[in-house]
XYZ file of C-alpha atoms in Angstrom:
533
model
C 7.796 74.995 -147.394
C 9.754 73.483 -144.558
C 7.792 73.944 -141.331
C 9.238 75.092 -138.039
C 10.352 71.727 -136.733
C 13.237 70.236 -134.824
C 14.058 67.821 -137.642
C 13.006 69.566 -140.834
C 12.647 67.773 -144.129
C 15.404 68.693 -146.574
C 15.563 68.610 -150.355
C 18.655 66.859 -151.699
C 21.036 69.223 -153.394
C 24.634 69.057 -154.499
C 26.789 66.309 -155.997
C 30.233 65.829 -154.450
C 31.872 64.039 -157.369
C 35.641 64.160 -156.958
C 35.285 66.090 -153.707
C 35.790 65.345 -150.015
C 32.713 63.298 -149.140
C 33.535 63.362 -145.442
C 31.798 66.720 -145.126
C 28.368 65.247 -145.790
C 28.298 61.872 -147.524
C 24.547 61.466 -147.542
C 23.722 64.266 -150.018
C 23.093 63.745 -153.728
C 21.833 65.906 -156.562
C 18.354 67.011 -157.606
C 16.953 69.532 -155.122
C 13.672 69.816 -157.006
C 12.807 66.108 -157.189
C 13.757 64.249 -154.002
C 13.588 64.758 -150.238
C 14.989 63.098 -147.164
C 15.564 63.940 -143.507
C 18.733 65.931 -143.018
C 20.398 66.547 -139.641
C 18.918 69.230 -137.452
C 19.955 72.783 -138.392
C 21.238 71.903 -141.858
C 20.518 74.222 -144.770
C 19.515 73.403 -148.320
C 22.922 74.497 -149.639
C 25.648 71.938 -150.274
C 29.424 72.104 -150.372
C 30.988 72.787 -153.770
C 34.480 71.571 -154.603
C 36.901 74.513 -154.827
C 37.950 73.576 -158.372
C 34.386 73.738 -159.733
C 32.946 76.830 -161.358
C 30.782 78.451 -158.669
C 27.609 80.362 -159.227
C 28.387 82.670 -156.312
C 31.270 83.359 -153.957
C 30.604 85.773 -151.109
C 33.561 87.589 -149.604
C 32.796 87.746 -145.909
C 30.217 85.902 -143.853
C 28.858 88.585 -141.580
C 25.192 89.614 -141.339
C 24.968 90.791 -144.976
C 26.158 87.488 -146.446
C 24.239 85.534 -143.821
C 21.043 87.242 -144.986
C 21.824 86.179 -148.552
C 22.396 82.586 -147.434
C 19.107 82.597 -145.509
C 17.200 84.067 -148.460
C 18.712 81.482 -150.814
C 17.730 78.685 -148.443
C 14.183 80.039 -148.270
C 14.050 80.320 -152.057
C 15.115 76.684 -152.392
C 12.505 75.823 -149.790
C 9.939 77.105 -152.261
C 8.089 79.485 -149.974
C 9.640 82.891 -150.333
C 9.108 86.110 -152.287
C 12.636 85.500 -153.615
C 11.875 82.009 -154.909
C 12.662 82.854 -158.554
C 15.778 80.760 -159.235
C 15.190 80.378 -162.958
C 18.828 81.086 -163.844
C 19.783 77.810 -162.180
C 17.542 75.874 -164.592
C 16.497 73.413 -161.904
C 19.940 72.492 -160.584
C 21.410 73.119 -157.165
C 23.331 76.391 -156.682
C 27.086 76.196 -156.259
C 27.942 78.741 -153.611
C 30.697 79.416 -151.120
C 31.182 81.999 -148.384
C 34.748 82.965 -147.434
C 35.217 84.457 -143.964
C 38.508 85.681 -142.504
C 37.461 85.079 -138.903
C 37.879 81.606 -137.417
C 34.148 81.376 -136.698
C 31.036 83.473 -137.093
C 31.216 86.574 -134.903
C 29.389 89.885 -134.988
C 31.054 92.878 -133.322
C 32.401 90.484 -130.708
C 34.713 93.167 -129.363
C 31.696 95.210 -128.250
C 29.499 92.487 -126.747
C 29.431 94.229 -123.392
C 27.291 93.042 -120.478
C 23.839 94.601 -120.585
C 24.293 96.238 -124.008
C 21.063 96.074 -125.997
C 20.212 96.155 -129.658
C 19.251 99.460 -131.237
C 16.714 97.982 -133.641
C 13.697 95.729 -133.195
C 14.223 91.969 -133.337
C 11.560 91.990 -136.065
C 14.331 93.278 -138.360
C 16.083 89.933 -138.185
C 17.505 87.801 -141.006
C 14.113 86.811 -142.395
C 10.911 88.178 -140.831
C 10.327 91.281 -142.979
C 10.887 89.188 -146.097
C 9.292 85.918 -145.021
C 7.726 85.703 -141.531
C 7.278 81.936 -141.977
C 10.988 81.314 -142.475
C 12.834 78.996 -140.121
C 15.389 81.749 -139.545
C 13.240 84.263 -137.675
C 14.339 85.458 -134.264
C 11.048 84.148 -132.875
C 11.821 80.645 -134.154
C 15.328 80.898 -132.691
C 13.770 81.664 -129.297
C 11.339 78.791 -129.735
C 14.095 76.360 -130.647
C 16.155 77.654 -127.695
C 13.223 77.146 -125.307
C 13.195 80.821 -124.268
C 10.219 82.197 -126.176
C 7.910 82.540 -123.161
C 10.581 84.090 -120.955
C 11.611 86.558 -123.682
C 7.971 87.557 -124.060
C 7.914 88.365 -120.342
C 10.700 90.896 -120.895
C 8.166 93.046 -122.768
C 10.767 94.438 -125.161
C 11.568 94.554 -128.867
C 15.262 95.129 -128.065
C 17.123 91.954 -127.080
C 20.524 92.037 -125.480
C 23.333 92.239 -128.001
C 24.839 88.985 -126.758
C 21.550 87.224 -127.469
C 21.228 88.681 -130.948
C 24.776 87.649 -131.758
C 23.896 84.159 -130.522
C 20.851 84.213 -132.797
C 23.003 85.055 -135.804
C 25.530 82.369 -134.855
C 22.608 79.927 -134.691
C 21.593 80.983 -138.214
C 25.200 80.728 -139.419
C 25.471 77.223 -138.014
C 23.000 76.002 -140.628
C 25.485 76.847 -143.394
C 28.641 75.085 -142.220
C 28.787 73.123 -145.492
C 29.199 76.249 -147.598
C 31.313 78.498 -145.363
C 35.109 78.407 -145.287
C 36.440 80.174 -142.193
C 39.944 81.582 -141.655
C 39.993 82.562 -145.335
C 41.259 86.078 -145.969
C 40.368 87.108 -149.518
C 43.246 89.038 -151.041
C 42.319 89.440 -154.699
C 39.470 89.247 -157.190
C 40.509 89.210 -160.848
C 38.644 88.752 -164.135
C 39.337 85.344 -165.628
C 41.066 85.472 -168.991
C 40.006 82.910 -171.562
C 40.741 82.586 -175.270
C 37.201 81.344 -175.770
C 35.561 84.428 -174.269
C 36.698 86.805 -177.037
C 37.772 89.433 -174.532
C 34.603 89.262 -172.452
C 34.838 88.330 -168.769
C 32.574 85.381 -168.000
C 33.979 84.477 -164.597
C 36.153 85.832 -161.805
C 38.937 84.222 -159.810
C 38.778 84.789 -156.062
C 42.061 84.242 -154.254
C 42.185 83.729 -150.496
C 44.826 82.916 -147.905
C 44.228 80.587 -144.983
C 45.201 82.589 -141.904
C 46.104 79.393 -139.999
C 48.160 77.544 -142.616
C 49.072 80.379 -145.059
C 47.794 78.138 -147.864
C 46.614 80.007 -150.960
C 43.314 78.943 -152.551
C 41.524 80.068 -155.693
C 37.892 79.680 -156.689
C 36.309 80.453 -160.036
C 32.859 81.969 -159.939
C 30.341 83.708 -162.141
C 29.239 86.110 -159.431
C 31.060 87.683 -156.493
C 29.414 89.474 -153.595
C 31.819 91.627 -151.603
C 30.449 91.944 -148.078
C 33.706 92.317 -146.199
C 32.300 94.645 -143.551
C 33.973 97.668 -142.067
C 37.614 97.972 -141.147
C 38.511 99.925 -138.001
C 39.123 103.579 -138.725
C 41.914 105.022 -136.601
C 42.416 108.634 -137.668
C 45.560 110.694 -137.366
C 47.358 111.355 -135.124
C 46.675 107.977 -133.503
C 49.089 105.200 -134.507
C 47.390 102.240 -136.178
C 49.506 99.648 -134.409
C 50.108 100.458 -130.756
C 49.556 98.145 -127.819
C 47.889 100.881 -125.757
C 45.851 102.580 -128.504
C 42.864 100.293 -128.991
C 40.012 100.610 -131.473
C 36.559 100.048 -129.992
C 36.102 96.915 -132.135
C 38.677 95.135 -129.945
C 37.648 96.561 -126.595
C 36.300 93.436 -124.887
C 39.269 91.396 -126.163
C 42.098 93.684 -125.177
C 40.861 95.770 -122.248
C 41.196 92.890 -119.748
C 44.707 92.136 -121.064
C 46.121 95.630 -120.672
C 44.017 96.625 -117.654
C 44.500 93.434 -115.671
C 43.689 94.629 -112.160
C 40.083 95.870 -111.724
C 41.054 97.612 -108.470
C 44.061 99.513 -109.864
C 43.754 103.316 -110.299
C 44.369 103.353 -114.041
C 44.176 106.511 -116.087
C 42.147 105.866 -119.232
C 40.987 108.018 -122.144
C 38.095 107.262 -124.481
C 37.795 109.186 -127.755
C 34.469 109.489 -129.552
C 30.921 110.740 -129.110
C 28.807 107.851 -130.379
C 27.204 104.744 -128.914
C 30.419 102.705 -128.767
C 32.358 105.443 -126.975
C 29.552 105.895 -124.451
C 29.272 102.139 -123.839
C 33.022 101.849 -123.243
C 33.002 104.849 -120.903
C 30.103 103.347 -118.946
C 31.695 99.895 -118.872
C 35.002 101.226 -117.540
C 33.171 103.021 -114.750
C 31.468 99.783 -113.734
C 34.483 97.468 -113.962
C 37.319 99.759 -112.872
C 35.820 101.778 -110.012
C 39.188 103.190 -108.928
C 40.241 104.281 -112.390
C 40.184 107.839 -113.659
C 38.326 107.699 -116.979
C 37.990 110.624 -119.369
C 35.737 110.789 -122.413
C 37.003 113.262 -125.029
C 34.374 114.553 -127.469
C 34.640 117.110 -130.273
C 31.179 118.575 -129.761
C 29.692 120.286 -126.750
C 27.667 117.344 -125.448
C 26.705 113.742 -126.039
C 23.551 113.723 -128.133
C 20.666 111.229 -128.219
C 19.946 109.141 -131.273
C 16.681 109.914 -132.994
C 14.774 106.640 -133.170
C 11.287 108.129 -133.196
C 8.824 106.274 -135.453
C 8.533 108.805 -138.266
C 12.284 109.298 -138.506
C 12.810 105.537 -138.345
C 10.961 105.208 -141.630
C 14.155 106.246 -143.427
C 15.308 102.685 -142.691
C 12.279 101.079 -144.326
C 13.199 98.733 -147.192
C 11.029 100.686 -149.623
C 13.115 103.825 -149.045
C 16.151 102.426 -150.864
C 14.832 102.873 -154.406
C 13.732 106.515 -154.036
C 16.999 107.308 -152.268
C 18.974 105.789 -155.139
C 16.879 107.739 -157.657
C 17.476 111.127 -156.029
C 19.637 113.843 -157.478
C 23.142 113.179 -156.049
C 23.376 116.570 -154.357
C 19.962 116.206 -152.760
C 20.745 112.666 -151.679
C 24.013 113.711 -150.038
C 22.270 116.538 -148.191
C 19.482 114.211 -147.044
C 21.916 111.605 -145.748
C 23.834 114.310 -143.905
C 20.622 115.593 -142.351
C 19.670 112.103 -141.170
C 23.050 111.110 -139.737
C 21.751 111.852 -136.237
C 19.887 108.557 -136.385
C 23.097 106.532 -136.428
C 26.387 108.455 -136.260
C 27.845 110.290 -133.273
C 24.744 109.704 -131.152
C 23.833 107.617 -128.110
C 20.655 105.896 -126.987
C 18.770 107.979 -124.450
C 18.716 105.333 -121.706
C 22.513 105.095 -121.754
C 22.854 108.894 -121.704
C 20.631 109.053 -118.650
C 22.661 106.361 -116.887
C 25.939 108.166 -117.574
C 24.462 111.475 -116.442
C 23.358 109.860 -113.197
C 26.912 108.551 -112.688
C 28.321 112.055 -113.100
C 25.633 113.531 -110.879
C 26.514 111.087 -108.105
C 30.076 112.379 -108.301
C 28.780 115.888 -107.675
C 27.329 114.617 -104.401
C 30.425 112.722 -103.377
C 33.226 115.028 -104.508
C 31.616 118.450 -104.802
C 30.130 120.572 -107.535
C 32.608 123.365 -108.206
C 35.334 123.523 -110.845
C 38.096 122.441 -108.455
C 36.102 119.404 -107.319
C 35.219 118.460 -110.886
C 38.881 118.233 -111.772
C 39.165 115.412 -109.232
C 36.168 113.440 -110.419
C 37.200 109.911 -111.419
C 34.933 109.975 -114.495
C 34.702 113.051 -116.671
C 33.405 114.088 -120.077
C 35.523 116.829 -121.648
C 33.775 118.601 -124.548
C 35.336 120.530 -127.429
C 38.506 118.428 -127.301
C 40.533 117.164 -130.264
C 43.638 115.023 -129.867
C 46.419 116.656 -131.883
C 49.423 114.465 -131.019
C 50.144 111.046 -129.542
C 53.488 109.899 -128.151
C 54.989 107.646 -125.532
C 54.386 108.807 -121.975
C 57.292 109.844 -119.781
C 55.049 109.879 -116.713
C 53.426 106.426 -117.002
C 55.695 103.498 -117.930
C 54.370 101.946 -121.125
C 51.621 104.558 -121.268
C 50.531 107.127 -123.829
C 50.777 110.917 -123.780
C 47.986 112.795 -125.535
C 48.296 116.401 -126.603
C 44.777 117.811 -126.735
C 43.475 120.996 -128.333
C 40.884 122.526 -126.024
C 38.517 124.968 -127.716
C 35.997 125.095 -124.875
C 36.943 128.688 -123.857
C 35.276 129.873 -127.076
C 31.994 128.401 -125.871
C 32.163 128.963 -122.123
C 34.198 132.115 -121.485
C 33.874 134.250 -124.606
C 37.345 133.591 -125.983
C 37.912 134.473 -129.628
C 38.426 131.812 -132.320
C 42.053 130.766 -132.434
C 42.509 131.231 -128.693
C 42.438 127.503 -128.018
C 45.006 126.091 -125.663
C 46.751 122.756 -125.360
C 46.404 120.180 -122.631
C 48.618 117.183 -121.962
C 47.150 113.961 -120.631
C 49.111 110.846 -119.677
C 47.098 107.616 -119.676
C 47.631 103.902 -119.325
C 45.480 103.267 -122.398
C 43.292 105.085 -124.897
C 40.237 103.542 -126.566
C 39.376 105.051 -129.933
C 35.712 104.749 -130.962
C 35.978 106.463 -134.332
C 34.003 104.203 -136.624
C 34.892 102.113 -139.650
C 36.135 102.372 -143.221
C 34.069 100.523 -145.788
C 36.401 100.471 -148.749
C 37.700 96.894 -148.848
C 36.293 96.485 -152.366
C 38.680 99.098 -153.731
C 41.700 97.017 -152.794
C 40.182 93.660 -153.734
C 39.098 94.893 -157.174
C 42.347 96.631 -158.075
C 42.984 94.274 -160.994
C 39.431 94.693 -162.300
C 39.627 98.463 -162.635
C 40.207 98.192 -166.371
C 36.663 96.854 -166.759
C 35.083 99.970 -165.316
C 33.332 102.579 -167.389
C 35.981 104.898 -168.723
C 38.680 102.365 -167.897
C 41.443 103.289 -165.474
C 40.302 106.413 -163.651
C 42.218 108.124 -160.912
C 39.300 108.189 -158.498
C 38.199 105.159 -156.482
C 34.472 105.411 -157.105
C 32.782 102.290 -158.392
C 29.471 102.726 -160.193
C 26.696 100.534 -158.856
C 23.169 99.802 -159.988
C 20.135 99.900 -157.737
C 20.527 96.140 -157.166
C 24.127 96.712 -155.916
C 25.724 95.282 -159.050
C 28.982 96.936 -160.123
C 28.518 98.496 -163.546
C 31.303 97.645 -165.979
C 31.961 98.910 -169.487
C 29.339 97.624 -171.907
C 30.272 94.242 -173.318
C 33.290 93.650 -171.102
C 31.486 91.395 -168.611
C 28.979 88.714 -169.537
C 25.383 89.339 -168.489
C 25.385 86.130 -166.437
C 28.447 87.218 -164.445
C 29.086 90.131 -162.121
C 30.319 91.664 -158.919
C 28.040 93.032 -156.208
C 28.756 95.313 -153.259
C 27.139 95.027 -149.838
C 27.659 97.523 -147.022
C 29.706 99.886 -149.179
C 26.899 101.819 -150.882
C 25.703 104.275 -148.257
C 26.351 107.237 -150.549
C 23.974 105.837 -153.169
C 21.542 103.632 -151.245
C 21.119 105.506 -147.963
C 21.954 105.170 -144.288
C 20.431 101.700 -143.975
C 23.140 100.269 -146.234
C 25.554 99.436 -143.405
C 22.895 98.525 -140.831
C 20.852 95.447 -139.990
C 17.518 97.117 -140.750
C 16.973 95.964 -144.345
C 19.130 92.835 -144.502
C 16.240 90.381 -144.763
C 14.687 92.188 -147.743
C 18.029 92.988 -149.325
C 19.090 89.345 -149.088
C 15.988 88.383 -151.036
C 16.675 91.070 -153.627
C 20.223 89.810 -154.070
C 19.082 86.214 -154.573
C 16.541 87.318 -157.151
C 19.042 89.548 -158.965
C 21.733 86.865 -159.145
C 19.679 83.711 -159.647
C 16.353 84.968 -161.004
C 14.994 85.882 -164.401
C 16.485 89.389 -164.328
C 19.896 88.310 -163.045
C 21.680 90.045 -165.908
C 19.889 93.396 -165.832
C 22.007 95.730 -163.765
C 21.415 98.846 -165.883
C 19.454 101.073 -163.527
C 19.825 104.818 -163.854
C 18.793 107.900 -161.990
C 18.338 111.349 -163.401
C 20.324 114.361 -162.269
C 19.450 117.718 -163.762
C 18.262 116.145 -166.983
C 21.423 114.081 -167.355
C 21.303 110.321 -166.915
C 23.937 109.092 -164.476
C 24.942 105.983 -162.620
C 25.326 105.913 -158.893
C 28.833 105.596 -157.525
C 30.027 103.985 -154.354
């Protein structure tokens, strides 16, 4: 294996015949026979010319694809549980990662000062799969000369800005195989007269967001790891300068709320960690503002991260979850949603409560005084309409359904009343949609089991491989979904918790001995079914 070293030894892999040698002129072919010293922080993966047939193209280069890249590097390094690369028959893999952002970034819009991770740094890109990997968080700290000081923090939860920096450090190793500013717009089965109707490759089409140039790449395997797209529910407009999704908070808040001393009126919608972090951040940075957090439930609730409950995120829970009866699995996922959705870490809840308590001292503790508090949480509120404000130039008017009388004064159901709130801006922390694969695979729907169905469910195997009609796709080709399989693989599917192990599984499934065996079934009431995502 390659040791933890500042100038690691690198196998040679990748031949650039007919390609732009300026990227890395010193590399040649034969990763299993020769070695030489490569530049610091350079992976074992080499650039592949766009016109060559790729082994793998990953759509997106966020944490899920990064974990695959790290696992593939470790497998090439020869010291990894995922080191079975028999499908390559001793040659270097031809891979490419296409990312729509201009550089690697992870939830950059929510990298707020002081915000901490919600999972242990041990669940990094490599440790749970291969603790001796170069890509562990511990090695990142060592290489950054902060290992001793981090140890003195006595925590397993690094700041979010540091963890994002760690992942950017990992991503930096793979510059040769990542194409940034590439927005993938289509994935289609390649038609060939020699294939006798069977798909043996896919064509991935992307658009350069800087130049508008269209590129295509042919590949045997495609991994779709496009991440979540901001979910802005009705009645909020999707494109409004003063209605901002939480994913863009740190970018846009300073642009629309330019004066920290100004008495802005601001609304935050949501009851989860992001909403609470934004509410807390606004209090700290806009002390004269009047900030209101609107939540549907009666109170902000703590996330359950106790050790026994946390075991639902163990890597070995994925297989039994996939194998469950669909109805039982759906009920179990619903029961466990309090670990991740619509909940807030306890330390942040306590800090917000202390902020509100301090207002009770300063402004008073009766109903009339509470109405004048600069920072309020209003429970049992649902925004029913959004329009331009006539009271605040350029602002937003929210019509809000208030059902709190049912809970606090004995009102009957249906006796809700409406409130009107005029604000300078509203921040919507309402989660993400994870359905990018449906749009990208529109032209591959005819390959699905049963052909063109009206529903948008895609059947997936336990190893995340999309299941097509028998015989329509070659066994050494396929499409794989990452981060879109929560309904079949459990709550950890969209989280960081299992990425290291899952990356290794993906490498083994695509490049290993069993790379063509995606037929994995579960039993439901005596009937064999495939999982759908």
